[in-house]
Amino acid sequence: MKKGYFGDFGGRFAPELLMPPLLELEEAMERIMAGEAFQRELTELLTHFVGRPTALYHCANLSREVGFGVWLKREDLAHTGAHKINNTVGQALLAKHMGKTKLVAETGAGQHGVATATAAALLGLECIVYMGAEDVVRQAHNVQRMELLGATVRPVESGSRTLKDAINAAMRHWIAEQAATHYCLGSAVGPHPFPLLVRELQAVIGREALAQFQERTGKLPDRVVACVGGGSNAIGMFHAFVPHEQVALIGVEAAGDGSPGCCHSATLSTGTPGVLHGTMTKLLQTIEGQILPSHSLAPGLDYPGVGPEHAHLQALGRAEYVCVTDDQALAGFMRLARAEGILPALESSHALAYVLGLSGTLPVTVDVIVCLSGRGDKDLEIVRQALVKREG
Amino acid sequence: MSTSHLTDKINQAMAQGRKAVMPYLPAGYPTKDAFWKHIEDLDAAGADIIEVGVPFSDPVADGPVVEQAALCCLEQGVTLGWILEELTQRRSAIQAGIVLMGYMNPFLQYGIPKLALDAAQAGVNGLIIADLPLEESDEIRNVLQEQGIALIPLVGLNSSMERLRMHADKAAGFVYFVSVMGTTGVRDALPEELRNALIQARQSFSIPLALGFGLHSPAQLQGVETVVDGVVMGSALIRHLDATGKVGDFLVPWMIAR
Ligand SMILES: Cc1ncc(COP(=O)(O)O)c(C=O)c1O
C-alpha cells in the first residue's frame, strides 16, 4: 500500500506550506510516540486522568426487550464525557514532546473542543478552538466549558458555519502558526498522518472492549456497532476486531431528516470519492466537486466527509455502513434513558437506534457491542426542542 | 529546463525591463459576463499571464476576500466545464498566458485526462493546484505535460533546500513563491526572512520565480526586486474591482516596476 494510504483512500492533499509540519508530525509519531517512555506516560494519563478502562456494560433490560445481547462500551464515562479525550490527551502529549506550546483545534459538537481544552490545560499548552457559528449556538454549554478551561473559542462565519468550515479555519491557522502550534485534529480525517494517528490513539476503545468481552463471556461478540461522523470512535472501536473476520463491523451514519434530496451526513452510504481537507475519501459533493452542506440532529455527525480508512473498509467489504434518521436517533436516546438510566449523546444514539431496529430479528445467542461514544448532557437543549416540535 | 509558453511570457517581460504581471481573478467574478470583459481589460492593460481562479467551496489556502469571491462565483453556477468552454471560444483574442488556479477536487471530478485535453484545447498554459503537494503530484503532472500544460509548483518560506531541489527536478513554467506563512490576502509588510528565502529558491530553480500572496503595491517589493521575476495579485485586485468596477488601471503601477 502507498504510504499514508488505505487502499485507494487517504494520502496528503494539503498545501505545500503544510508539508513540513505534516512530515514533522509523521516523524514524531514514528520516533516519539512509538517509544516506551511515551507509551508509559500515555497509559498513566489514560488510567488516572481519563479513567480507563471504561466499563463494558451488559444492558439486561434492553437485551430482554430486543431479544439478543446488547452491550455498551461506555466512552461516556471517560473524563469530559466522550471518546474524544483519548485522542486529545495523546496528541497533546505528543505535541509537548515535539516542543510545541499551542494547540489549535476545530470542533463540531464541542466535545472535541472541550477535550482539547482539557488536555491543553493539563499539559500547560495554549489552546484555540474554531467552531462553526451555527454550532456555537447549538452547543453553547460546551463553549462555556471550553472557555472555563482557558481556551479561546473562535466562531467561524464562513461557508455553512459548521464543522467543515471550522476545519478550514483551523488548517488556515496552522499554515500561519506552524512553528509553535500543533493542530489537534478531532477525528480520523485530514491528511496523512492524522487518520493513522487518531486511529492509533482511539484503538484503545476496541482493545479494551475485546478483552473485556472475552473475559466475561469467553467468546467474541457477533457484531460491533459505532456511529460515524468523521469516524474516530468507530475506527477506534473496530481496529482490534478487524482481524477477527467473524465479527461483523457496522458503522452508522446520520441521515438527517431522511427526506430525499435533503442535505444529510451519510457520506459512506450516499457519497462519492473525492478530496477534502487533505484526504481522498468519500464525500457529499456535486458532480462538479463542490462540497455539499450536511445536516444531522447530532452536531458531531454533521460532516460531509469521512475518515479514509472507513472508505477502505467499506470497499473491502470488511465493514458495513448504514444510516439512521434524526427521529430514529431521538427514539434511541429516549429508550436507553428509560430502559437503562443512561443519557447517550445524540451521535451515539444513532448507533443505538440501528441496534434497536434489529429487535426480534436475531437469535438470543447473538451479542452486539455498541460504542456509546459520549454522554447526552450536551444535547439536552436539542432533545428538548425536538420533543417540543414533535408534540406541537 | 522547460520551454513552456509561460516561461517565455515572463522572459519577454523581463526583456522589456519589468517584472511579469500576473493578475488573479476568480472565474465568473463578479458576474459571468462581466468576468470576461475584465479578462479582456487585464489583457489589454498588458497582463503577461492571467490566473483564472476555479472556484471551490472549501478553499483552505485562501483568505476571506478570495473565499468570498469564489463563493459568489459558485452561487452564479460557475463550473470548470463552463470556464473551459468559454475560454475555448475566447482564447484567440487573449494575448496573455492563461493559468488555471484551483483546488484538487473540482479538477478530479472533471477527470484528469479529460481536463488535460479540454484545457489544452482551451489554450490553458498551466495549472496551479493549491492543495496538491509535491508528493501527490506526479501522475497529474505527467498527464498535463503530455498536453503541453505546466503544473506550477508552490513553494514557501518553510520549504527546505531539500524540498526546493526535489521541486526543481520537476518544475515547469515558473515557480510560485508564497510570500507569507498564511493564506491569500493583502498584507502591509512582507516578512523579513523573505529575501533570503527567495535567494535560496532562485539558486534552486532555473525557471522564473513569481511572488504572490499579500501583494498590493510595487513598493512592497523593495529589497526583493532583484530576486523576483513576476508578481501575482489577487485579493488587492478583487478589492480594487469591488471599489471601482474596473481592473485595467490596477495594473498600471506594476507595469513599470522594475
Ligand atoms: C459523542 C460523540 N460521538 C461521536 C462523534 C463523532 O465523531 P467520530 O465520528 O470521529 O467518532 C462526536 C463528535 O463530536 C461526539 O461528540
Short mmCIF file of C-alpha atoms and ligand atoms in Angstrom, two decimals, chain A residues 82-84 109 111 186-188 227-234 300-301 345 347-348 373-374 378, ligand 1:
data_model
loop_
_atom_site.label_atom_id
_atom_site.label_comp_id
_atom_site.label_asym_id
_atom_site.label_seq_id
_atom_site.Cartn_x
_atom_site.Cartn_y
_atom_site.Cartn_z
CA ALA A 82 -16.83 11.30 25.31
CA HIS A 83 -14.23 9.21 23.50
CA LYS A 84 -12.64 12.42 22.17
CA ALA A 109 -20.43 19.19 18.78
CA GLN A 111 -16.86 17.61 22.55
CA GLY A 186 -10.54 15.73 16.21
CA SER A 187 -11.39 12.78 14.03
CA ALA A 188 -9.76 10.15 11.84
CA CYS A 227 -21.68 5.89 14.90
CA VAL A 228 -19.65 7.56 12.14
CA GLY A 229 -19.17 11.29 11.77
CA GLY A 230 -15.51 11.61 10.87
CA GLY A 231 -15.25 8.09 12.16
CA SER A 232 -12.81 8.27 15.09
CA ASN A 233 -14.85 6.41 17.69
CA ALA A 234 -15.82 3.84 15.07
CA GLY A 300 -20.83 15.62 15.87
CA LEU A 301 -22.06 13.68 12.84
CA ALA A 345 -25.02 11.54 23.15
CA GLU A 347 -24.25 10.82 17.99
CA SER A 348 -24.14 7.54 19.91
CA SER A 373 -19.21 7.35 22.27
CA GLY A 374 -20.42 10.03 24.64
CA LYS A 378 -24.53 18.41 25.90
C1 LIG C 1 -20.17 11.82 21.47
C2 LIG C 1 -19.66 11.85 20.05
N1 LIG C 1 -19.72 10.74 19.33
C3 LIG C 1 -19.30 10.72 18.06
C4 LIG C 1 -18.80 11.85 17.44
C5 LIG C 1 -18.41 11.76 16.00
O1 LIG C 1 -17.04 11.76 15.83
P1 LIG C 1 -16.31 10.49 15.26
O2 LIG C 1 -17.11 10.01 14.11
O3 LIG C 1 -14.97 10.99 14.89
O4 LIG C 1 -16.24 9.48 16.33
C6 LIG C 1 -18.70 13.04 18.17
C7 LIG C 1 -18.14 14.26 17.57
O5 LIG C 1 -18.15 15.32 18.07
C8 LIG C 1 -19.14 13.04 19.51
O6 LIG C 1 -19.09 14.15 20.26
#
